[in-house]
PDB file of C-alpha atoms in Angstrom:
ATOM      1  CA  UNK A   1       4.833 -17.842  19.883  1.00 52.00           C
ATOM      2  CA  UNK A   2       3.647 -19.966  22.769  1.00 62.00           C
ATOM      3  CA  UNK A   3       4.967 -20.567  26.071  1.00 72.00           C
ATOM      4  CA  UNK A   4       6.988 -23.902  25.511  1.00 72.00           C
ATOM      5  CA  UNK A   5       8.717 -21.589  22.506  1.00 74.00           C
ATOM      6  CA  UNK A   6       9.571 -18.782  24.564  1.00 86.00           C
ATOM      7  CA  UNK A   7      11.412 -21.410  26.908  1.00 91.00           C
ATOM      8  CA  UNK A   8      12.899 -23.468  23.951  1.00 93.00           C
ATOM      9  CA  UNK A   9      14.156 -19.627  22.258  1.00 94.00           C
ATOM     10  CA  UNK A  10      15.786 -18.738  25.934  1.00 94.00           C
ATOM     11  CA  UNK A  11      17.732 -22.921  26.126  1.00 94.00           C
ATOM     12  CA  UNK A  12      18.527 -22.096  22.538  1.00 95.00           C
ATOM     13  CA  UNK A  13      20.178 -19.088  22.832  1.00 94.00           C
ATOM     14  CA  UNK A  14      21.563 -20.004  25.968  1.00 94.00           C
ATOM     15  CA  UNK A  15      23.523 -22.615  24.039  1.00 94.00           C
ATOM     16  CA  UNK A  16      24.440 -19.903  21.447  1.00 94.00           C
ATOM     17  CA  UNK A  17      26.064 -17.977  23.945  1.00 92.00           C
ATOM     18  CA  UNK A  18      28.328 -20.650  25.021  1.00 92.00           C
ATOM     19  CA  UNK A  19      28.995 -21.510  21.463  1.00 89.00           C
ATOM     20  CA  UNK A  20      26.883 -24.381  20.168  1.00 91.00           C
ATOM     21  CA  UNK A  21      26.327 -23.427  16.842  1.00 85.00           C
ATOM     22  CA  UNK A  22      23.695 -25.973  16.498  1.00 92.00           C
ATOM     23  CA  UNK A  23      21.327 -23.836  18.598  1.00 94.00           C
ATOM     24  CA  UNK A  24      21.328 -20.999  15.726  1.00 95.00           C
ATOM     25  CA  UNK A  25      20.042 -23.532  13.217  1.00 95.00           C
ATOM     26  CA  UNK A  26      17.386 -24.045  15.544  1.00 95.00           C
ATOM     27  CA  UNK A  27      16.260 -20.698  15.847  1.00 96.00           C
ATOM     28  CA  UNK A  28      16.464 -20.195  12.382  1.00 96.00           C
ATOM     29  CA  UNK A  29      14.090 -24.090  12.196  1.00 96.00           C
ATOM     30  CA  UNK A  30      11.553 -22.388  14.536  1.00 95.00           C
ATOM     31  CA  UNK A  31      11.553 -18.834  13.575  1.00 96.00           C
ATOM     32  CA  UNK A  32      12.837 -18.290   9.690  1.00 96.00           C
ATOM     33  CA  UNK A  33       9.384 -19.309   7.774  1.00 96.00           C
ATOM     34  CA  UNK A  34       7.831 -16.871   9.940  1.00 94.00           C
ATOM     35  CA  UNK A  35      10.580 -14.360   9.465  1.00 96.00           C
ATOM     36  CA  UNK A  36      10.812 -14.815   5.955  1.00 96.00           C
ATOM     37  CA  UNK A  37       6.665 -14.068   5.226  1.00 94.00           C
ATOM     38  CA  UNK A  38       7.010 -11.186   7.325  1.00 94.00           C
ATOM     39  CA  UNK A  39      10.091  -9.278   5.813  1.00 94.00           C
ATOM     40  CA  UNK A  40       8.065 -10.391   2.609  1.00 91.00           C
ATOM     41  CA  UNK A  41       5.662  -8.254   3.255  1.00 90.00           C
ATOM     42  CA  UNK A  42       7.645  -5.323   2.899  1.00 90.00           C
ATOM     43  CA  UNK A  43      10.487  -6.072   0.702  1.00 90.00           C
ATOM     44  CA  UNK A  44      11.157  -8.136  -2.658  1.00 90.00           C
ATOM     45  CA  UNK A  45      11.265 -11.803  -2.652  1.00 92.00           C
ATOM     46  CA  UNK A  46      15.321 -11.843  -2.880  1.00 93.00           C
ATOM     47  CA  UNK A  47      15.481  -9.017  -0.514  1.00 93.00           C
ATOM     48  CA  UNK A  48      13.835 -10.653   1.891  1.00 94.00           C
ATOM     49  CA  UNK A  49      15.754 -13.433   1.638  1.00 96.00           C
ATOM     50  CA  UNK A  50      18.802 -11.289   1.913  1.00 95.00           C
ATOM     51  CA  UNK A  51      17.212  -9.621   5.112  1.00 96.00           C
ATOM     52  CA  UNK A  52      16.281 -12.957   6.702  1.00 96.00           C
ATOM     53  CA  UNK A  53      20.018 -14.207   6.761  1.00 96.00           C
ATOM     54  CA  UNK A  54      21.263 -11.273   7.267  1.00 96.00           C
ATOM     55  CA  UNK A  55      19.228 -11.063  10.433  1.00 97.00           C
ATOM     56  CA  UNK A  56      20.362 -14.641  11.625  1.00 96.00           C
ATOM     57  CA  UNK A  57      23.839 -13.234  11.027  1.00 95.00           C
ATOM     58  CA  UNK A  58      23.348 -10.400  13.390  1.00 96.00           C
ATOM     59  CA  UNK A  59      21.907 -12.951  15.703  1.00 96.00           C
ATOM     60  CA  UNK A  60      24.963 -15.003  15.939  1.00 94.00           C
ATOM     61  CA  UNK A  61      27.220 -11.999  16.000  1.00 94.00           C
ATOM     62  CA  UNK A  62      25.508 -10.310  18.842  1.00 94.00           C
ATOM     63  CA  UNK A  63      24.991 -13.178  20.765  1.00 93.00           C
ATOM     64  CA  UNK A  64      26.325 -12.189  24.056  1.00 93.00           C
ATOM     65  CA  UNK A  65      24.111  -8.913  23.665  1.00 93.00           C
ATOM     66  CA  UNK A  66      20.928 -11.360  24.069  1.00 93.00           C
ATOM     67  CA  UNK A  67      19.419 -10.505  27.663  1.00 90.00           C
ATOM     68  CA  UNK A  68      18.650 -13.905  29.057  1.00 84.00           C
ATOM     69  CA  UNK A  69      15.044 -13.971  29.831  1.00 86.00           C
ATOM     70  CA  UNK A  70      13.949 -11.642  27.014  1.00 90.00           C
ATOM     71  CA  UNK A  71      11.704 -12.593  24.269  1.00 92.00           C
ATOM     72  CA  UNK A  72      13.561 -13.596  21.596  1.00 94.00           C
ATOM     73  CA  UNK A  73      10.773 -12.982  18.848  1.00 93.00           C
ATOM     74  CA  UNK A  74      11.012  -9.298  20.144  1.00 94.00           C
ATOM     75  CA  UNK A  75      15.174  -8.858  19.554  1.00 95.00           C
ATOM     76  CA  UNK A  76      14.111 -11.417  16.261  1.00 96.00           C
ATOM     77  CA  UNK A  77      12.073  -8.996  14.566  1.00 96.00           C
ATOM     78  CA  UNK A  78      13.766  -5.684  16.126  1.00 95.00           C
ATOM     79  CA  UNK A  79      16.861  -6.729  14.127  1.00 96.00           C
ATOM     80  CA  UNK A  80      14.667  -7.595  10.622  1.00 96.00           C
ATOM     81  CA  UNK A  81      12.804  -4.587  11.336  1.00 95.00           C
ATOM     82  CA  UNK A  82      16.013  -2.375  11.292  1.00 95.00           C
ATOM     83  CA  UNK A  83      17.047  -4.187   8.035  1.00 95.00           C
ATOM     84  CA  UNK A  84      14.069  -3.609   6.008  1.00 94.00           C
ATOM     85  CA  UNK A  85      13.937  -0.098   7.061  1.00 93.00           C
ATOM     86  CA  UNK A  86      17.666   0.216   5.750  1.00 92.00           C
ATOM     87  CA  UNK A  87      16.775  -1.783   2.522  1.00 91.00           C
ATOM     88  CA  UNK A  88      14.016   0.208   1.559  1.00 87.00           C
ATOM     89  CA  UNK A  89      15.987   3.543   2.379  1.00 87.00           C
ATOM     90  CA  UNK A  90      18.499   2.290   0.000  1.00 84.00           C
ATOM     91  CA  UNK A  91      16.144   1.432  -2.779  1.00 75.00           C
ATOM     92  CA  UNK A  92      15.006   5.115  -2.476  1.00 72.00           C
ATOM     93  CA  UNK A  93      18.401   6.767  -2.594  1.00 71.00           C
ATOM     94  CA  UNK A  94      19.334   4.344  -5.786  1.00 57.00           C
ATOM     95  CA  UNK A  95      16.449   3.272  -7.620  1.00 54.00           C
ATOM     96  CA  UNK A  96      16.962  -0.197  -9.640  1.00 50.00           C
ATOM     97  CA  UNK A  97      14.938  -1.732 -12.392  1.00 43.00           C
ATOM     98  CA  UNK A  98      15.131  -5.147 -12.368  1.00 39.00           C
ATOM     99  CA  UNK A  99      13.323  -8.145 -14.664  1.00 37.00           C
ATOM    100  CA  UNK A 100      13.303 -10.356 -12.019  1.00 40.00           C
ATOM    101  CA  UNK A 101      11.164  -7.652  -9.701  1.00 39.00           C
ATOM    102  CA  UNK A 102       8.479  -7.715 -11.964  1.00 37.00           C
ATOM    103  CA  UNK A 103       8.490 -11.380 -12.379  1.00 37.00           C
ATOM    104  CA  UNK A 104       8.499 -11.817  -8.725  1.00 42.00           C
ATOM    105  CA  UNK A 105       5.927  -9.517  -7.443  1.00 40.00           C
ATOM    106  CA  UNK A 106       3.634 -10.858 -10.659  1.00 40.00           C
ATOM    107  CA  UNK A 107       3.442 -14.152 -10.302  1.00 39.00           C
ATOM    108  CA  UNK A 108       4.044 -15.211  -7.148  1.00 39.00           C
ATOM    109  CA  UNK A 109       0.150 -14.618  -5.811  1.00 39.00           C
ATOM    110  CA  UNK A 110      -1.224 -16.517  -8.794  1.00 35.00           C
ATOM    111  CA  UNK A 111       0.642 -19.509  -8.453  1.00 36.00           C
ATOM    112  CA  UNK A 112      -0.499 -19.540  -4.784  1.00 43.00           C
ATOM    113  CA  UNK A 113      -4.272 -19.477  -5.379  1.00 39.00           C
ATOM    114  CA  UNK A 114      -3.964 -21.402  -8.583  1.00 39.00           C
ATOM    115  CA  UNK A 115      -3.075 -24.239  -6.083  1.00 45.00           C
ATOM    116  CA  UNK A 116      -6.229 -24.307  -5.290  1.00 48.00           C
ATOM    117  CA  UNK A 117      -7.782 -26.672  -6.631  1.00 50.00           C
ATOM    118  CA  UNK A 118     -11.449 -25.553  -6.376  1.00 59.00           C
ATOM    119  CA  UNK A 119     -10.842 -22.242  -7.736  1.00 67.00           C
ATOM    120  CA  UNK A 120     -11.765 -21.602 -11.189  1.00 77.00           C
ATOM    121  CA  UNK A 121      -8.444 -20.479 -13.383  1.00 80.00           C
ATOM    122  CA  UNK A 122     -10.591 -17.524 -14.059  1.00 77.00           C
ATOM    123  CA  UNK A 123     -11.604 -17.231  -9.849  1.00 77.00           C
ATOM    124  CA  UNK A 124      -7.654 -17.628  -8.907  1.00 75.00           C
ATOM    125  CA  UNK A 125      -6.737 -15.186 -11.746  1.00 78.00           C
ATOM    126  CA  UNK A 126      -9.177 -12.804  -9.689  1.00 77.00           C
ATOM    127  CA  UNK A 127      -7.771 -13.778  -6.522  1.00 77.00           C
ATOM    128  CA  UNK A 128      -4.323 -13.122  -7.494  1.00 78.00           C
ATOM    129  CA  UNK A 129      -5.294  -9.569  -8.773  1.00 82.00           C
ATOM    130  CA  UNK A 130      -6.571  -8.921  -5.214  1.00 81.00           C
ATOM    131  CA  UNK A 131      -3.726 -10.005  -3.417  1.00 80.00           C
ATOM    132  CA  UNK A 132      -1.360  -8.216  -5.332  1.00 82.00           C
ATOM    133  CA  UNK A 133      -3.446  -5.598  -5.106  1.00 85.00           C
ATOM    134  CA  UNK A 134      -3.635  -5.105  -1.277  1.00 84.00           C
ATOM    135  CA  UNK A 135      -0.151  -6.138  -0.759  1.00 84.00           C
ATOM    136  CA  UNK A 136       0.996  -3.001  -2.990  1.00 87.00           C
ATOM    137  CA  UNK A 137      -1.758  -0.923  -1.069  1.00 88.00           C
ATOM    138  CA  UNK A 138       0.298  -2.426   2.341  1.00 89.00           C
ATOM    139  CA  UNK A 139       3.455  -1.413   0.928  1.00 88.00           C
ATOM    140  CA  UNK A 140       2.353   1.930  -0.005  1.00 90.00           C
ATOM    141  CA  UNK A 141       1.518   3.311   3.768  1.00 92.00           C
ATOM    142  CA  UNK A 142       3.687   5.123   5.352  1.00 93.00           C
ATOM    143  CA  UNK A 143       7.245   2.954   7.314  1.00 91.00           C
ATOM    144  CA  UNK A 144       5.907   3.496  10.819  1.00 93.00           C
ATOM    145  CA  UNK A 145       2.280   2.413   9.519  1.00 94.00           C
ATOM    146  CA  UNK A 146       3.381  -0.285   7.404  1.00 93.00           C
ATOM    147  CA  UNK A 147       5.216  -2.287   9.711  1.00 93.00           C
ATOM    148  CA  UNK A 148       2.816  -1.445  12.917  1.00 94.00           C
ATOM    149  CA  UNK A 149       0.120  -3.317  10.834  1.00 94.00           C
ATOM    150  CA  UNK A 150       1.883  -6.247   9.632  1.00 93.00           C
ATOM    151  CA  UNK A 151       3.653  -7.022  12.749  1.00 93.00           C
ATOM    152  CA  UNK A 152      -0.231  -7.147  14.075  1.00 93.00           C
ATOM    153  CA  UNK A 153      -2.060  -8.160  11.644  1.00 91.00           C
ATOM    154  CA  UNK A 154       0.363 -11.043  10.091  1.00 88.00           C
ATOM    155  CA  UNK A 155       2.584 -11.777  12.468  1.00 90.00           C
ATOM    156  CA  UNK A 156       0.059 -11.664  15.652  1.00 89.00           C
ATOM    157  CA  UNK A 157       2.424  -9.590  18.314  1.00 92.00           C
ATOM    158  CA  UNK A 158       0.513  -7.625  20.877  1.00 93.00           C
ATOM    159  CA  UNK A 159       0.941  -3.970  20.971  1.00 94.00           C
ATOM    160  CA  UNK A 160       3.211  -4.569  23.897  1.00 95.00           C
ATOM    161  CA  UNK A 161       5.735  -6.263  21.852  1.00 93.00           C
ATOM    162  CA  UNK A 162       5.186  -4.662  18.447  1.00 95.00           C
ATOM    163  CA  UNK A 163       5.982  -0.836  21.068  1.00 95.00           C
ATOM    164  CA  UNK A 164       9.088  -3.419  21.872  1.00 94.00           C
ATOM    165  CA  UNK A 165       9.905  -3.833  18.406  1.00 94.00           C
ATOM    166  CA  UNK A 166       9.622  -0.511  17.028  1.00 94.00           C
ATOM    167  CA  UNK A 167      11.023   1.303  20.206  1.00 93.00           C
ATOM    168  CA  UNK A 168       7.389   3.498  21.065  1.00 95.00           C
ATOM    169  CA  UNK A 169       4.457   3.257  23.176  1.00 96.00           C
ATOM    170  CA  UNK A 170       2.024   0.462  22.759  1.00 95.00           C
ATOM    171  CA  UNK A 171      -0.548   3.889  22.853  1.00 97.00           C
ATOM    172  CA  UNK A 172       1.262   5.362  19.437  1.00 96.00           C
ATOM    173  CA  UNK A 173       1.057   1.333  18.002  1.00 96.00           C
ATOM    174  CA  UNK A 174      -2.662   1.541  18.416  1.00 96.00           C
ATOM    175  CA  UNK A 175      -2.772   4.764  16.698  1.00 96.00           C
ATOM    176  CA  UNK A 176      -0.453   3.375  13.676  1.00 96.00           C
ATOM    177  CA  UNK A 177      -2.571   0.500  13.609  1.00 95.00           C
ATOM    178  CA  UNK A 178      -5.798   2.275  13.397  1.00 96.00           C
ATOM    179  CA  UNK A 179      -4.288   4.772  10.944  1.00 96.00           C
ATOM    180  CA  UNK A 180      -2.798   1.934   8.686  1.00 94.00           C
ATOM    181  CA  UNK A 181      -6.178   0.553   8.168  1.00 94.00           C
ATOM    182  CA  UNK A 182      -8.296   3.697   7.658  1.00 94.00           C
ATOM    183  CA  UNK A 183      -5.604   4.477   5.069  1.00 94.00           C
ATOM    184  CA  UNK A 184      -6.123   0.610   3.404  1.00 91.00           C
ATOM    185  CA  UNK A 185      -9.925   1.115   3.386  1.00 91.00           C
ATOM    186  CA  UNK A 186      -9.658   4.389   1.401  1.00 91.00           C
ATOM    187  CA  UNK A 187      -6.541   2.690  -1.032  1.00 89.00           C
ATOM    188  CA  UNK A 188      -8.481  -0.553  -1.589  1.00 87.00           C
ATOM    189  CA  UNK A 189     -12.481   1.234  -1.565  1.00 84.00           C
ATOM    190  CA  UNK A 190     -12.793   0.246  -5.146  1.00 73.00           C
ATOM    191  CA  UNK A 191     -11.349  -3.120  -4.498  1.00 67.00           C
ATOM    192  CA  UNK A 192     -14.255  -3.933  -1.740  1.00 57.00           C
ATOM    193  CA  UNK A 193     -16.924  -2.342  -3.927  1.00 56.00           C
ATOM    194  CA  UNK A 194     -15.715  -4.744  -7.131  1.00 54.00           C
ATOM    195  CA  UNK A 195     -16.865  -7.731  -5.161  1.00 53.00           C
TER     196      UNK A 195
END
């Protein structure tokens, strides 16, 4: 997030705090595509949806807990952070098996590269394979790992804010970072060497 969003995030939740309810749907204009993709890359594709209102929920609940002059992308994904953690802790103490998560971790890739239209059907069939690949490689690793990398590697934070996020040391977010990808290269070594 740039500068001029920083300073639009603080007016915006400035308003929130004296109860313009407008400024919420602003926050969740500027910041829920983003938030979405990146809970995405952890969860299901109704989960995440789940987790992304649920965060803008929190938001508007815990309002007057903001601290004025705080980066609001930091509290943002500190909240869907805490979600997904809780979500995926619950899908391991009560397993579900759904048709609609096969259908939505299948296709979902495909249709995206099939939009391409210079692809080959055959070369966005490929494509998709890939993606799905890596992204079940991604959610494989390890909590800490997992969301270290994506916060970096999708969502661009700096270790500064991702140490914010995750309540560590931008030292131990290097570390989780550079673990997360030895442990992709090893996962996906077949994948590179297929190309």
């Amino acid at each position: 997030m740039n500068e001029a969003g920083d300073e639009a995030d603080q007016r915006d939740m400035e308003r929130l705090v004296q109860g313009h309810e407008g400024a919420l749907e602003d926050l969740m204009e500027r910041h829920g595509q983003r938030l979405f993709h990146y809970l995405l890359r952890q969860l299901s594709e109704s989960e995440a949806e789940d987790c992304a209102q649920e965060t803008f929920v929190r938001i508007y609940l815990n309002r007057e807990k903001f601290r004025l002059g705080a980066r609001f992308s930091t509290w943002l994904f500190t909240i869907a952070t805490n979600l997904a953690r809780d979500c995926q802790r619950k899908k391991t103490r009560h397993p579900e098996i759904s048709v609609e998560a096969e259908s939505e971790s299948g296709g979902g890739a495909l249709l995206e590269t099939m939009a391409d239209d210079r692809e080959t059907p055959k070369e966005a069939l490929l494509a998709g394979e890939r993606a799905e690949q890596v992204r079940q490689a991604v959610q494989a690793l390890p909590e800490e790992l997992r969301e270290s990398l994506i916060l970096f590697e999708y969502e661009k934070l700096s270790q500064q804010e991702i140490a914010d996020v995750l309540r560590c040391t931008p030292k131990a977010v290097e570390t989780r970072i550079y673990r997360a990808r030895n442990l992709l290269r090893k996962s996906l070594a077949g994948l590179v060497s297929a190309n």
